XYZ file of C-alpha atoms in Angstrom:
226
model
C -8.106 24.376 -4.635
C -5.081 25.750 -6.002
C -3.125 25.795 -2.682
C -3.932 22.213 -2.547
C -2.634 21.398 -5.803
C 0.713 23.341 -4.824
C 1.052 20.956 -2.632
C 0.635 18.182 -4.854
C 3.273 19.642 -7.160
C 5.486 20.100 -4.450
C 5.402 16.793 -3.122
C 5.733 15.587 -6.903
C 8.553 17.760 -7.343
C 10.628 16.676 -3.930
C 10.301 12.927 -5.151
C 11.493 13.961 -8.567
C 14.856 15.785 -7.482
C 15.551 13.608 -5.228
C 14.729 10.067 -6.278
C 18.429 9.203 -7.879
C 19.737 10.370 -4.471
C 18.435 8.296 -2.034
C 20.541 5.441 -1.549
C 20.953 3.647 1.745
C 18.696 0.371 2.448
C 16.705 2.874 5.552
C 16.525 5.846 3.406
C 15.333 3.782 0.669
C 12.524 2.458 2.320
C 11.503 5.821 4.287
C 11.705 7.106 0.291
C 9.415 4.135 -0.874
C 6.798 5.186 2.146
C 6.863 8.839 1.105
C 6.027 7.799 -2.910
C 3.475 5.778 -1.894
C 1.678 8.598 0.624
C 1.889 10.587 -2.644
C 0.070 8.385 -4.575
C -2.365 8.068 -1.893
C -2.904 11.845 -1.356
C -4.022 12.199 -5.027
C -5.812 9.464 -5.170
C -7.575 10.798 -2.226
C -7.592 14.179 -3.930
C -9.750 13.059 -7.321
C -11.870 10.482 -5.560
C -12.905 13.573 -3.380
C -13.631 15.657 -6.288
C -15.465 13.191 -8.380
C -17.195 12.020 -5.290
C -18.191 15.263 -4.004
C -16.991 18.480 -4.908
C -17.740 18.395 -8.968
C -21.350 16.852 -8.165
C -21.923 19.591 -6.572
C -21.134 21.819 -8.326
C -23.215 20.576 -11.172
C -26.027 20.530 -8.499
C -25.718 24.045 -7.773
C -25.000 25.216 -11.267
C -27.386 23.324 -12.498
C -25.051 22.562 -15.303
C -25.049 18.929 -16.025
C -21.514 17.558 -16.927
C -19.937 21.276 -16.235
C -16.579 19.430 -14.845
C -16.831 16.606 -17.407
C -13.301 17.782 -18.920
C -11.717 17.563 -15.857
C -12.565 14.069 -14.750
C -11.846 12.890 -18.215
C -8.378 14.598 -17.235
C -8.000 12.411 -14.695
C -8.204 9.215 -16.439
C -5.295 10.967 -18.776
C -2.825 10.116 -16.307
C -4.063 7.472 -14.446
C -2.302 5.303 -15.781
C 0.839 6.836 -15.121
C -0.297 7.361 -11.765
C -0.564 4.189 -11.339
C 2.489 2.694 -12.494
C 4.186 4.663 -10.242
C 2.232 3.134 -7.401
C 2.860 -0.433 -8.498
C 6.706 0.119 -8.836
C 7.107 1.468 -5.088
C 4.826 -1.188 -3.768
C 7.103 -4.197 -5.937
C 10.074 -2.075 -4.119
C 8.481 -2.019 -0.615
C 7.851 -5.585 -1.041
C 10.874 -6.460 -2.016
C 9.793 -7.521 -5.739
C 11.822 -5.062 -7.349
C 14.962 -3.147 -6.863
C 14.723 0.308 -5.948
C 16.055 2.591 -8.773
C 15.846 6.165 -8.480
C 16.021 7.267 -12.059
C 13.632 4.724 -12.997
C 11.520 6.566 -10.665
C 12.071 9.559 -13.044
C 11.459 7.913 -16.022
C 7.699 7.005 -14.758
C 6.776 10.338 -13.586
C 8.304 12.000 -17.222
C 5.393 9.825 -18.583
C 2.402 11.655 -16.373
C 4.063 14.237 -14.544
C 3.398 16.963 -17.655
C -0.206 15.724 -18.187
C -0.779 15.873 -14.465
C 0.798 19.446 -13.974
C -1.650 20.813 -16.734
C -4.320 19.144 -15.294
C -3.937 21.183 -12.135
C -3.511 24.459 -14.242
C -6.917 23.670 -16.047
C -8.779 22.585 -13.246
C -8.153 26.165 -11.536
C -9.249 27.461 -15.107
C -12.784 25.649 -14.664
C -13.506 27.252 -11.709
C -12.469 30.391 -12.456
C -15.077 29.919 -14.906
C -17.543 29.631 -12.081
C -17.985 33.287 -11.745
C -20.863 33.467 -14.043
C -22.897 31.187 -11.556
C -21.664 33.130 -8.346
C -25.219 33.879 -7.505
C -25.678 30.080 -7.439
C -22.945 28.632 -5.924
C -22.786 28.382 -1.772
C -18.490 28.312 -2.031
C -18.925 28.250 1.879
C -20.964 24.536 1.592
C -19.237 23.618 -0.887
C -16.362 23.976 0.796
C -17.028 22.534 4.082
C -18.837 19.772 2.100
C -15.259 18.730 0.174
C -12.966 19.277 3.382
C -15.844 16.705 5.116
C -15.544 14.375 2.838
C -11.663 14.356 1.843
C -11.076 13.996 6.139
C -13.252 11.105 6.734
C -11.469 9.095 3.991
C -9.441 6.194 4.356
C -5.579 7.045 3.897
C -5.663 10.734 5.566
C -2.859 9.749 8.334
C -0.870 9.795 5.368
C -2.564 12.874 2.938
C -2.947 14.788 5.483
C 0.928 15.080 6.535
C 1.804 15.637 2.900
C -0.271 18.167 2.588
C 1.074 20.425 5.787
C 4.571 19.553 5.016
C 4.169 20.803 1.509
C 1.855 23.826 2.050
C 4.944 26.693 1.932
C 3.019 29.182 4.386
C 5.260 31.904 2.511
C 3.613 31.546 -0.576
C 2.594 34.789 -2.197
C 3.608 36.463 0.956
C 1.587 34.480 3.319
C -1.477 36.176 1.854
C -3.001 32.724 2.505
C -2.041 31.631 5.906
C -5.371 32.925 8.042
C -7.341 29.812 5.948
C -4.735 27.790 5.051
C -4.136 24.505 5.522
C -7.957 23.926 5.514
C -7.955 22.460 8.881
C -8.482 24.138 12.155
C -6.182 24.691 14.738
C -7.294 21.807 16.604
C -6.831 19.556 13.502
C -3.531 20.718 12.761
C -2.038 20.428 16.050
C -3.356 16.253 15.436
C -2.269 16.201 12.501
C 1.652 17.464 13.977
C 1.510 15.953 16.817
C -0.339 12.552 16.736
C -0.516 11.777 12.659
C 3.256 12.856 10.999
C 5.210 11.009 14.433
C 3.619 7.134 12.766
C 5.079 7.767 9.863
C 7.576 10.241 11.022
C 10.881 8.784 8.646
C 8.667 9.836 5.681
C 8.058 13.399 6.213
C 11.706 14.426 5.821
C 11.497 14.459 2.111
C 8.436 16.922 1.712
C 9.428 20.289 0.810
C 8.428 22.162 4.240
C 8.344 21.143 7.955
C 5.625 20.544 9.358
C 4.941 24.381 10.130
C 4.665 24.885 6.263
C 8.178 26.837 6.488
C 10.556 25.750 3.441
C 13.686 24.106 3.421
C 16.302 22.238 1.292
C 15.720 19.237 0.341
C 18.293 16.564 2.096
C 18.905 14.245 -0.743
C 20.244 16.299 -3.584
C 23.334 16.058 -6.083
C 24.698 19.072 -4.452
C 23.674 21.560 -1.630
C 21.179 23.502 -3.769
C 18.218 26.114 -3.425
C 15.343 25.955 -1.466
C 12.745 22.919 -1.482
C 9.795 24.474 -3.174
């Protein structure tokens, strides 16, 4: 769960620095695409959970409410969320004019609510280890990345996710089970999935190997993406 919401932050992060950037009418739009397949991968992200993964949980807990905090997280910045989704969809449709640091300005309203969110979530299940003996991570697991795939929206969630995954994270301790996909998968996802939307990717932090690289709408030539 926390690799996933890396990725999140990431992708946050690489429309953040370089929303005041992006400025021709092409880049603009690819840049419009890309905020919306945000929105859409963490919408995707909490419907899954509420749907699916904290349900179960309580289920095998047998803790009623046990991830009641988080979900009332969620609707903390929802409505930030969603004003960010509204804006690039009036700019998409031509019913507002794109502006980058306006762009900013929405995601200083949620971004900091969201960012803790993530923290405490990991916190929560952390917290899990007293019901070890009750919890099947294995099901639960499979169970999420079942329902999450089968969504509607994943040609888009799913290439933000492996362009924002940074397989050299914490030394690529992570990289023989991560992204949560199988080989298979992946190679769809790459090959088939990221080519329809293929202008959109080039924002996202990593390519689509997970590998990091600088970001190509910045002030200046900078650091690293992630």
């Amino acid at each position: 769960m926390a690799l996933v919401h890396n990725c999140i932050i990431r992708g946050l992060n690489a429309i953040y620095r370089q929303a005041p950037y992006v400025s021709t009418r092409s880049d603009i739009h690819d840049f419009i695409g890309y905020i919306k397949a945000w929105c859409l991968t963490l919408s995707v992200h909490h419907d899954t959970e509420e749907a699916i993964s904290f349900p179960l949980l309580e289920a095998m807990t047998g803790v009623k409410g046990i991830m009641n905090a988080n979900v009332l997280q969620h609707e903390a910045f929802y409505h930030g969320l969603k004003a960010l989704e509204v804006y690039a969809t009036a700019c998409h449709d031509y019913k507002a004019a794109y502006d980058g640091n306006f762009v900013r300005e929405i995601i200083d309203k949620f971004g900091p609510t969201l960012t803790v969110h993530l923290a405490d979530e990991i916190k929560t299940l952390e917290a899990m280890d007293d019901y070890e003996e009750r919890i099947d991570w294995e099901l639960w697991t499979e169970k999420t990345k079942e329902h999450a795939i089968n969504l509607p929206g994943m040609e888009y969630a799913a290439p933000m996710i492996l362009t924002n995954m940074d397989v050299t994270f914490e030394k690529e301790l992570h990289r023989k089970h991560w992204p949560p996909f199988n080989w298979l998968l992946v190679l769809f996802i790459r090959w088939y999935l990221m080519p329809m939307q293929k202008d959109l990717w080039k924002f996202s932090s990593c390519d689509s190997y997970g590998m990091p690289r600088k970001f190509p709408f910045l002030e200046s030539d900078s650091s690293c993406a992630s």
